[in-house]
Amino acid sequence: SWSITENEDWLSLSPSSGSNNSTITAYFDINNSNTIREAEIIISGGGFTRNIFVVQNGLIEFIEVFPDSQKVISSSGEMTFQINSNVNWNIETDVDWLNFSSTDSSGNVLLTVAYLQNVTDFERSANIFVKNDSLSTNLKITQEASNLYLRVNPEMWSVSRSAGSVTFVVESNLSWEIENKNDWINTS
Protein backbone atom coordinates (compact mmCIF):
# COMPACT_ATOMS: atom_id res chain seq x y z
CA SER A 1 0.00 0.00 0.00
CA TRP A 2 1.05 3.60 -0.49
CA SER A 3 -0.01 7.07 0.66
CA ILE A 4 0.34 10.56 -0.76
CA THR A 5 0.93 13.86 1.01
CA GLU A 6 1.35 17.39 -0.35
CA ASN A 7 2.45 20.63 1.29
CA GLU A 8 0.26 23.36 -0.26
CA ASP A 9 -3.30 24.51 0.42
CA TRP A 10 -3.90 25.32 -3.27
CA LEU A 11 -3.41 21.67 -4.28
CA SER A 12 -5.42 18.56 -3.37
CA LEU A 13 -5.00 14.94 -4.41
CA SER A 14 -7.38 12.08 -5.03
CA PRO A 15 -7.06 9.36 -3.94
CA SER A 16 -4.69 10.01 -1.03
CA SER A 17 -3.81 6.32 -0.56
CA GLY A 18 -4.05 2.99 -2.37
CA SER A 19 -2.34 -0.22 -3.29
CA ASN A 20 -0.83 -1.55 -6.48
CA ASN A 21 -1.40 0.50 -9.66
CA SER A 22 -3.62 3.56 -9.56
CA THR A 23 -4.23 6.90 -11.25
CA ILE A 24 -3.91 9.95 -9.04
CA THR A 25 -5.53 13.29 -9.91
CA ALA A 26 -4.06 16.54 -8.62
CA TYR A 27 -6.55 19.43 -8.37
CA PHE A 28 -5.17 22.97 -8.20
CA ASP A 29 -6.66 26.41 -7.63
CA ILE A 30 -6.13 29.40 -9.91
CA ASN A 31 -2.89 31.27 -9.33
CA ASN A 32 -3.85 34.95 -9.04
CA SER A 33 -0.33 36.09 -8.23
CA ASN A 34 2.22 36.97 -10.88
CA THR A 35 4.78 34.50 -9.48
CA ILE A 36 5.33 30.85 -10.27
CA ARG A 37 4.47 28.52 -7.41
CA GLU A 38 5.53 24.96 -6.70
CA ALA A 39 4.09 22.11 -4.63
CA GLU A 40 5.82 18.93 -3.58
CA ILE A 41 3.88 15.66 -3.64
CA ILE A 42 5.36 12.79 -1.60
CA ILE A 43 4.33 9.21 -2.40
CA SER A 44 5.52 6.63 0.12
CA GLY A 45 4.93 2.96 0.62
CA GLY A 46 6.80 -0.29 1.21
CA GLY A 47 9.90 1.57 2.39
CA PHE A 48 10.12 3.67 -0.80
CA THR A 49 9.58 7.41 -1.18
CA ARG A 50 9.13 9.32 -4.42
CA ASN A 51 8.81 13.10 -4.78
CA ILE A 52 6.82 14.70 -7.58
CA PHE A 53 6.60 18.45 -8.17
CA VAL A 54 3.73 20.47 -9.60
CA VAL A 55 4.79 23.88 -10.94
CA GLN A 56 2.08 26.44 -11.74
CA ASN A 57 2.68 29.59 -13.75
CA GLY A 58 1.62 32.91 -12.34
CA LEU A 59 -0.69 35.48 -13.78
CA ILE A 60 0.65 37.10 -16.95
CA GLU A 61 0.56 40.86 -16.43
CA PHE A 62 -0.66 43.05 -19.26
CA ILE A 63 -1.44 46.65 -20.15
CA GLU A 64 -3.19 47.34 -23.46
CA VAL A 65 -4.28 50.69 -24.90
CA PHE A 66 -6.76 51.16 -27.74
CA PRO A 67 -6.23 52.93 -30.05
CA ASP A 68 -2.47 53.27 -29.73
CA SER A 69 -2.43 56.56 -31.67
CA GLN A 70 -4.76 59.40 -32.54
CA LYS A 71 -4.52 62.50 -34.70
CA VAL A 72 -6.44 65.56 -33.56
CA ILE A 73 -7.21 69.00 -34.97
CA SER A 74 -5.34 72.14 -33.90
CA SER A 75 -8.08 73.53 -31.64
CA SER A 76 -8.40 72.32 -28.04
CA GLY A 77 -10.53 69.30 -27.27
CA GLU A 78 -10.79 65.87 -25.67
CA MET A 79 -10.35 62.28 -26.80
CA THR A 80 -10.59 58.90 -25.08
CA PHE A 81 -8.41 55.82 -24.91
CA GLN A 82 -9.46 52.44 -23.52
CA ILE A 83 -6.90 51.00 -21.11
CA ASN A 84 -7.27 47.29 -20.35
CA SER A 85 -5.03 45.90 -17.64
CA ASN A 86 -4.78 43.42 -14.80
CA VAL A 87 -2.21 45.50 -12.87
CA ASN A 88 -1.84 48.93 -11.30
CA TRP A 89 -0.51 51.53 -13.75
CA ASN A 90 0.42 55.19 -14.04
CA ILE A 91 0.79 57.68 -16.88
CA GLU A 92 3.81 59.70 -17.93
CA THR A 93 4.17 62.05 -20.89
CA ASP A 94 6.86 64.24 -22.41
CA VAL A 95 4.66 67.33 -23.01
CA ASP A 96 2.74 69.91 -20.98
CA TRP A 97 -0.21 70.44 -23.35
CA LEU A 98 -2.12 67.31 -22.26
CA ASN A 99 -4.27 66.69 -19.17
CA PHE A 100 -5.56 63.26 -18.09
CA SER A 101 -8.75 62.22 -16.29
CA SER A 102 -6.53 59.90 -14.22
CA THR A 103 -2.77 59.53 -13.96
CA ASP A 104 -2.79 56.30 -11.98
CA SER A 105 -5.29 53.51 -11.67
CA SER A 106 -5.72 49.77 -12.13
CA GLY A 107 -7.78 47.47 -14.25
CA ASN A 108 -9.87 48.63 -17.19
CA VAL A 109 -10.40 52.39 -17.55
CA LEU A 110 -11.75 54.69 -20.23
CA LEU A 111 -9.13 57.46 -20.07
CA THR A 112 -10.07 60.97 -21.17
CA VAL A 113 -7.23 63.12 -22.49
CA ALA A 114 -7.75 66.88 -22.88
CA TYR A 115 -5.41 68.78 -25.21
CA LEU A 116 -4.69 72.48 -25.53
CA GLN A 117 -4.91 74.40 -28.79
CA ASN A 118 -1.85 74.22 -31.00
CA VAL A 119 -1.15 77.87 -31.87
CA THR A 120 2.01 77.09 -33.85
CA ASP A 121 2.17 76.46 -37.56
CA PHE A 122 3.91 73.14 -36.89
CA GLU A 123 2.34 69.75 -36.24
CA ARG A 124 3.24 68.46 -32.78
CA SER A 125 3.29 65.02 -31.18
CA ALA A 126 3.17 63.62 -27.67
CA ASN A 127 4.24 60.24 -26.36
CA ILE A 128 2.18 58.86 -23.49
CA PHE A 129 3.45 55.93 -21.46
CA VAL A 130 1.03 53.72 -19.51
CA LYS A 131 3.31 51.72 -17.24
CA ASN A 132 4.12 50.02 -13.99
CA ASP A 133 7.39 48.66 -12.59
CA SER A 134 7.65 45.86 -15.15
CA LEU A 135 5.46 46.86 -18.12
CA SER A 136 5.10 49.86 -20.39
CA THR A 137 2.98 50.56 -23.42
CA ASN A 138 3.19 53.67 -25.56
CA LEU A 139 0.53 55.68 -27.29
CA LYS A 140 0.98 58.72 -29.49
CA ILE A 141 -1.11 61.82 -30.06
CA THR A 142 -0.38 64.00 -33.07
CA GLN A 143 -1.97 67.45 -33.25
CA GLU A 144 -2.34 69.33 -36.51
CA ALA A 145 -0.62 72.66 -37.03
CA SER A 146 -2.73 75.72 -36.45
CA ASN A 147 -4.39 77.20 -39.48
CA LEU A 148 -3.54 80.58 -37.91
CA TYR A 149 -0.04 81.83 -38.50
CA LEU A 150 2.26 84.78 -37.94
CA ARG A 151 5.74 84.60 -39.46
CA VAL A 152 8.48 87.20 -39.60
CA ASN A 153 11.42 86.89 -41.98
CA PRO A 154 14.21 87.33 -41.20
CA GLU A 155 13.95 86.95 -37.44
CA MET A 156 17.16 88.93 -36.82
CA TRP A 157 19.30 91.51 -38.56
CA SER A 158 22.83 92.41 -37.58
CA VAL A 159 23.37 96.05 -38.58
CA SER A 160 26.37 98.39 -38.63
CA ARG A 161 26.76 101.21 -36.14
CA SER A 162 25.74 103.77 -38.80
CA ALA A 163 22.15 104.89 -39.21
CA GLY A 164 20.18 102.93 -41.78
CA SER A 165 17.14 100.76 -42.33
CA VAL A 166 16.24 97.12 -42.71
CA THR A 167 13.11 95.43 -44.01
CA PHE A 168 11.20 92.56 -42.42
CA VAL A 169 8.46 90.62 -44.14
CA VAL A 170 5.40 89.64 -42.11
CA GLU A 171 3.28 86.74 -43.35
CA SER A 172 0.06 86.22 -41.46
CA ASN A 173 -3.63 85.51 -41.64
CA LEU A 174 -4.16 87.36 -38.31
CA SER A 175 -4.33 90.99 -37.30
CA TRP A 176 -0.97 92.01 -35.85
CA GLU A 177 0.81 95.03 -34.47
CA ILE A 178 4.41 96.02 -33.76
CA GLU A 179 5.56 96.83 -30.26
CA ASN A 180 8.88 98.68 -30.17
CA LYS A 181 10.71 98.64 -26.81
CA ASN A 182 13.82 100.45 -28.07
CA ASP A 183 14.27 104.22 -28.35
CA TRP A 184 16.96 103.92 -31.06
CA ILE A 185 14.65 102.13 -33.56
CA ASN A 186 11.72 103.68 -35.41
CA THR A 187 9.15 101.39 -37.02
CA SER A 188 6.71 102.16 -39.75
mmCIF file of C-alpha atoms in Angstrom:
data_model
loop_
_atom_site.group_PDB
_atom_site.id
_atom_site.type_symbol
_atom_site.label_atom_id
_atom_site.label_comp_id
_atom_site.label_asym_id
_atom_site.label_seq_id
_atom_site.Cartn_x
_atom_site.Cartn_y
_atom_site.Cartn_z
ATOM 1 C CA SER A 1 0.000 0.000 0.000
ATOM 2 C CA TRP A 2 1.053 3.598 -0.490
ATOM 3 C CA SER A 3 -0.006 7.067 0.657
ATOM 4 C CA ILE A 4 0.339 10.558 -0.756
ATOM 5 C CA THR A 5 0.926 13.861 1.005
ATOM 6 C CA GLU A 6 1.349 17.391 -0.351
ATOM 7 C CA ASN A 7 2.449 20.626 1.286
ATOM 8 C CA GLU A 8 0.259 23.364 -0.260
ATOM 9 C CA ASP A 9 -3.296 24.505 0.419
ATOM 10 C CA TRP A 10 -3.901 25.323 -3.273
ATOM 11 C CA LEU A 11 -3.412 21.672 -4.276
ATOM 12 C CA SER A 12 -5.422 18.559 -3.367
ATOM 13 C CA LEU A 13 -4.998 14.939 -4.411
ATOM 14 C CA SER A 14 -7.379 12.078 -5.028
ATOM 15 C CA PRO A 15 -7.059 9.357 -3.939
ATOM 16 C CA SER A 16 -4.685 10.013 -1.026
ATOM 17 C CA SER A 17 -3.814 6.315 -0.560
ATOM 18 C CA GLY A 18 -4.050 2.993 -2.368
ATOM 19 C CA SER A 19 -2.341 -0.225 -3.288
ATOM 20 C CA ASN A 20 -0.832 -1.553 -6.479
ATOM 21 C CA ASN A 21 -1.403 0.497 -9.662
ATOM 22 C CA SER A 22 -3.623 3.562 -9.565
ATOM 23 C CA THR A 23 -4.234 6.903 -11.249
ATOM 24 C CA ILE A 24 -3.907 9.950 -9.039
ATOM 25 C CA THR A 25 -5.528 13.290 -9.906
ATOM 26 C CA ALA A 26 -4.065 16.542 -8.618
ATOM 27 C CA TYR A 27 -6.552 19.427 -8.373
ATOM 28 C CA PHE A 28 -5.169 22.971 -8.196
ATOM 29 C CA ASP A 29 -6.661 26.410 -7.629
ATOM 30 C CA ILE A 30 -6.132 29.395 -9.914
ATOM 31 C CA ASN A 31 -2.887 31.272 -9.329
ATOM 32 C CA ASN A 32 -3.849 34.947 -9.038
ATOM 33 C CA SER A 33 -0.328 36.086 -8.229
ATOM 34 C CA ASN A 34 2.218 36.971 -10.885
ATOM 35 C CA THR A 35 4.785 34.503 -9.483
ATOM 36 C CA ILE A 36 5.332 30.845 -10.274
ATOM 37 C CA ARG A 37 4.468 28.520 -7.406
ATOM 38 C CA GLU A 38 5.534 24.959 -6.701
ATOM 39 C CA ALA A 39 4.091 22.109 -4.635
ATOM 40 C CA GLU A 40 5.823 18.929 -3.585
ATOM 41 C CA ILE A 41 3.879 15.658 -3.638
ATOM 42 C CA ILE A 42 5.357 12.788 -1.601
ATOM 43 C CA ILE A 43 4.333 9.211 -2.399
ATOM 44 C CA SER A 44 5.518 6.629 0.124
ATOM 45 C CA GLY A 45 4.934 2.959 0.625
ATOM 46 C CA GLY A 46 6.799 -0.289 1.210
ATOM 47 C CA GLY A 47 9.896 1.568 2.386
ATOM 48 C CA PHE A 48 10.115 3.666 -0.801
ATOM 49 C CA THR A 49 9.576 7.413 -1.176
ATOM 50 C CA ARG A 50 9.131 9.317 -4.418
ATOM 51 C CA ASN A 51 8.807 13.097 -4.784
ATOM 52 C CA ILE A 52 6.818 14.703 -7.580
ATOM 53 C CA PHE A 53 6.604 18.445 -8.167
ATOM 54 C CA VAL A 54 3.735 20.474 -9.600
ATOM 55 C CA VAL A 55 4.790 23.880 -10.942
ATOM 56 C CA GLN A 56 2.080 26.435 -11.736
ATOM 57 C CA ASN A 57 2.684 29.589 -13.748
ATOM 58 C CA GLY A 58 1.618 32.910 -12.339
ATOM 59 C CA LEU A 59 -0.686 35.484 -13.785
ATOM 60 C CA ILE A 60 0.648 37.103 -16.949
ATOM 61 C CA GLU A 61 0.555 40.864 -16.425
ATOM 62 C CA PHE A 62 -0.656 43.055 -19.259
ATOM 63 C CA ILE A 63 -1.444 46.651 -20.145
ATOM 64 C CA GLU A 64 -3.192 47.337 -23.459
ATOM 65 C CA VAL A 65 -4.282 50.689 -24.901
ATOM 66 C CA PHE A 66 -6.765 51.161 -27.745
ATOM 67 C CA PRO A 67 -6.231 52.926 -30.047
ATOM 68 C CA ASP A 68 -2.474 53.268 -29.734
ATOM 69 C CA SER A 69 -2.427 56.559 -31.670
ATOM 70 C CA GLN A 70 -4.764 59.405 -32.540
ATOM 71 C CA LYS A 71 -4.520 62.502 -34.704
ATOM 72 C CA VAL A 72 -6.440 65.564 -33.557
ATOM 73 C CA ILE A 73 -7.212 69.000 -34.967
ATOM 74 C CA SER A 74 -5.336 72.137 -33.900
ATOM 75 C CA SER A 75 -8.082 73.529 -31.636
ATOM 76 C CA SER A 76 -8.401 72.325 -28.039
ATOM 77 C CA GLY A 77 -10.530 69.296 -27.273
ATOM 78 C CA GLU A 78 -10.791 65.871 -25.675
ATOM 79 C CA MET A 79 -10.348 62.280 -26.797
ATOM 80 C CA THR A 80 -10.590 58.903 -25.083
ATOM 81 C CA PHE A 81 -8.411 55.820 -24.910
ATOM 82 C CA GLN A 82 -9.460 52.442 -23.518
ATOM 83 C CA ILE A 83 -6.896 50.998 -21.115
ATOM 84 C CA ASN A 84 -7.268 47.285 -20.350
ATOM 85 C CA SER A 85 -5.026 45.901 -17.638
ATOM 86 C CA ASN A 86 -4.779 43.421 -14.801
ATOM 87 C CA VAL A 87 -2.206 45.496 -12.869
ATOM 88 C CA ASN A 88 -1.837 48.933 -11.299
ATOM 89 C CA TRP A 89 -0.508 51.529 -13.753
ATOM 90 C CA ASN A 90 0.419 55.194 -14.036
ATOM 91 C CA ILE A 91 0.786 57.679 -16.879
ATOM 92 C CA GLU A 92 3.809 59.705 -17.932
ATOM 93 C CA THR A 93 4.168 62.053 -20.885
ATOM 94 C CA ASP A 94 6.858 64.239 -22.413
ATOM 95 C CA VAL A 95 4.655 67.326 -23.006
ATOM 96 C CA ASP A 96 2.742 69.908 -20.984
ATOM 97 C CA TRP A 97 -0.207 70.440 -23.352
ATOM 98 C CA LEU A 98 -2.115 67.312 -22.262
ATOM 99 C CA ASN A 99 -4.273 66.688 -19.172
ATOM 100 C CA PHE A 100 -5.562 63.262 -18.089
ATOM 101 C CA SER A 101 -8.754 62.218 -16.290
ATOM 102 C CA SER A 102 -6.535 59.900 -14.216
ATOM 103 C CA THR A 103 -2.772 59.534 -13.961
ATOM 104 C CA ASP A 104 -2.790 56.300 -11.980
ATOM 105 C CA SER A 105 -5.291 53.512 -11.675
ATOM 106 C CA SER A 106 -5.716 49.775 -12.134
ATOM 107 C CA GLY A 107 -7.778 47.472 -14.253
ATOM 108 C CA ASN A 108 -9.871 48.630 -17.190
ATOM 109 C CA VAL A 109 -10.403 52.386 -17.550
ATOM 110 C CA LEU A 110 -11.746 54.694 -20.234
ATOM 111 C CA LEU A 111 -9.127 57.457 -20.073
ATOM 112 C CA THR A 112 -10.072 60.971 -21.175
ATOM 113 C CA VAL A 113 -7.226 63.124 -22.490
ATOM 114 C CA ALA A 114 -7.749 66.880 -22.877
ATOM 115 C CA TYR A 115 -5.408 68.775 -25.209
ATOM 116 C CA LEU A 116 -4.694 72.479 -25.530
ATOM 117 C CA GLN A 117 -4.909 74.396 -28.788
ATOM 118 C CA ASN A 118 -1.848 74.215 -31.000
ATOM 119 C CA VAL A 119 -1.147 77.865 -31.875
ATOM 120 C CA THR A 120 2.007 77.093 -33.847
ATOM 121 C CA ASP A 121 2.174 76.464 -37.556
ATOM 122 C CA PHE A 122 3.910 73.139 -36.890
ATOM 123 C CA GLU A 123 2.342 69.748 -36.245
ATOM 124 C CA ARG A 124 3.242 68.461 -32.780
ATOM 125 C CA SER A 125 3.294 65.025 -31.177
ATOM 126 C CA ALA A 126 3.166 63.619 -27.669
ATOM 127 C CA ASN A 127 4.242 60.241 -26.358
ATOM 128 C CA ILE A 128 2.176 58.865 -23.491
ATOM 129 C CA PHE A 129 3.451 55.930 -21.461
ATOM 130 C CA VAL A 130 1.033 53.725 -19.514
ATOM 131 C CA LYS A 131 3.306 51.722 -17.243
ATOM 132 C CA ASN A 132 4.119 50.018 -13.988
ATOM 133 C CA ASP A 133 7.394 48.658 -12.588
ATOM 134 C CA SER A 134 7.651 45.864 -15.151
ATOM 135 C CA LEU A 135 5.462 46.855 -18.122
ATOM 136 C CA SER A 136 5.103 49.856 -20.388
ATOM 137 C CA THR A 137 2.980 50.561 -23.424
ATOM 138 C CA ASN A 138 3.190 53.667 -25.558
ATOM 139 C CA LEU A 139 0.533 55.684 -27.293
ATOM 140 C CA LYS A 140 0.978 58.717 -29.493
ATOM 141 C CA ILE A 141 -1.106 61.818 -30.058
ATOM 142 C CA THR A 142 -0.382 64.003 -33.069
ATOM 143 C CA GLN A 143 -1.975 67.447 -33.246
ATOM 144 C CA GLU A 144 -2.335 69.326 -36.515
ATOM 145 C CA ALA A 145 -0.623 72.656 -37.031
ATOM 146 C CA SER A 146 -2.725 75.724 -36.451
ATOM 147 C CA ASN A 147 -4.394 77.199 -39.481
ATOM 148 C CA LEU A 148 -3.543 80.581 -37.905
ATOM 149 C CA TYR A 149 -0.036 81.832 -38.497
ATOM 150 C CA LEU A 150 2.264 84.779 -37.941
ATOM 151 C CA ARG A 151 5.739 84.595 -39.462
ATOM 152 C CA VAL A 152 8.479 87.202 -39.595
ATOM 153 C CA ASN A 153 11.419 86.891 -41.983
ATOM 154 C CA PRO A 154 14.212 87.328 -41.201
ATOM 155 C CA GLU A 155 13.951 86.950 -37.441
ATOM 156 C CA MET A 156 17.158 88.925 -36.821
ATOM 157 C CA TRP A 157 19.300 91.509 -38.558
ATOM 158 C CA SER A 158 22.831 92.410 -37.576
ATOM 159 C CA VAL A 159 23.372 96.045 -38.577
ATOM 160 C CA SER A 160 26.370 98.391 -38.633
ATOM 161 C CA ARG A 161 26.764 101.214 -36.136
ATOM 162 C CA SER A 162 25.735 103.773 -38.796
ATOM 163 C CA ALA A 163 22.146 104.891 -39.207
ATOM 164 C CA GLY A 164 20.176 102.934 -41.776
ATOM 165 C CA SER A 165 17.141 100.758 -42.333
ATOM 166 C CA VAL A 166 16.236 97.116 -42.711
ATOM 167 C CA THR A 167 13.112 95.430 -44.012
ATOM 168 C CA PHE A 168 11.203 92.565 -42.417
ATOM 169 C CA VAL A 169 8.464 90.617 -44.138
ATOM 170 C CA VAL A 170 5.399 89.640 -42.107
ATOM 171 C CA GLU A 171 3.279 86.736 -43.353
ATOM 172 C CA SER A 172 0.057 86.219 -41.461
ATOM 173 C CA ASN A 173 -3.631 85.514 -41.637
ATOM 174 C CA LEU A 174 -4.155 87.363 -38.312
ATOM 175 C CA SER A 175 -4.331 90.988 -37.299
ATOM 176 C CA TRP A 176 -0.975 92.009 -35.854
ATOM 177 C CA GLU A 177 0.810 95.028 -34.466
ATOM 178 C CA ILE A 178 4.412 96.017 -33.765
ATOM 179 C CA GLU A 179 5.564 96.833 -30.263
ATOM 180 C CA ASN A 180 8.879 98.682 -30.166
ATOM 181 C CA LYS A 181 10.707 98.639 -26.814
ATOM 182 C CA ASN A 182 13.821 100.445 -28.071
ATOM 183 C CA ASP A 183 14.265 104.216 -28.352
ATOM 184 C CA TRP A 184 16.961 103.915 -31.057
ATOM 185 C CA ILE A 185 14.650 102.130 -33.557
ATOM 186 C CA ASN A 186 11.717 103.678 -35.414
ATOM 187 C CA THR A 187 9.152 101.388 -37.018
ATOM 188 C CA SER A 188 6.707 102.165 -39.750
#
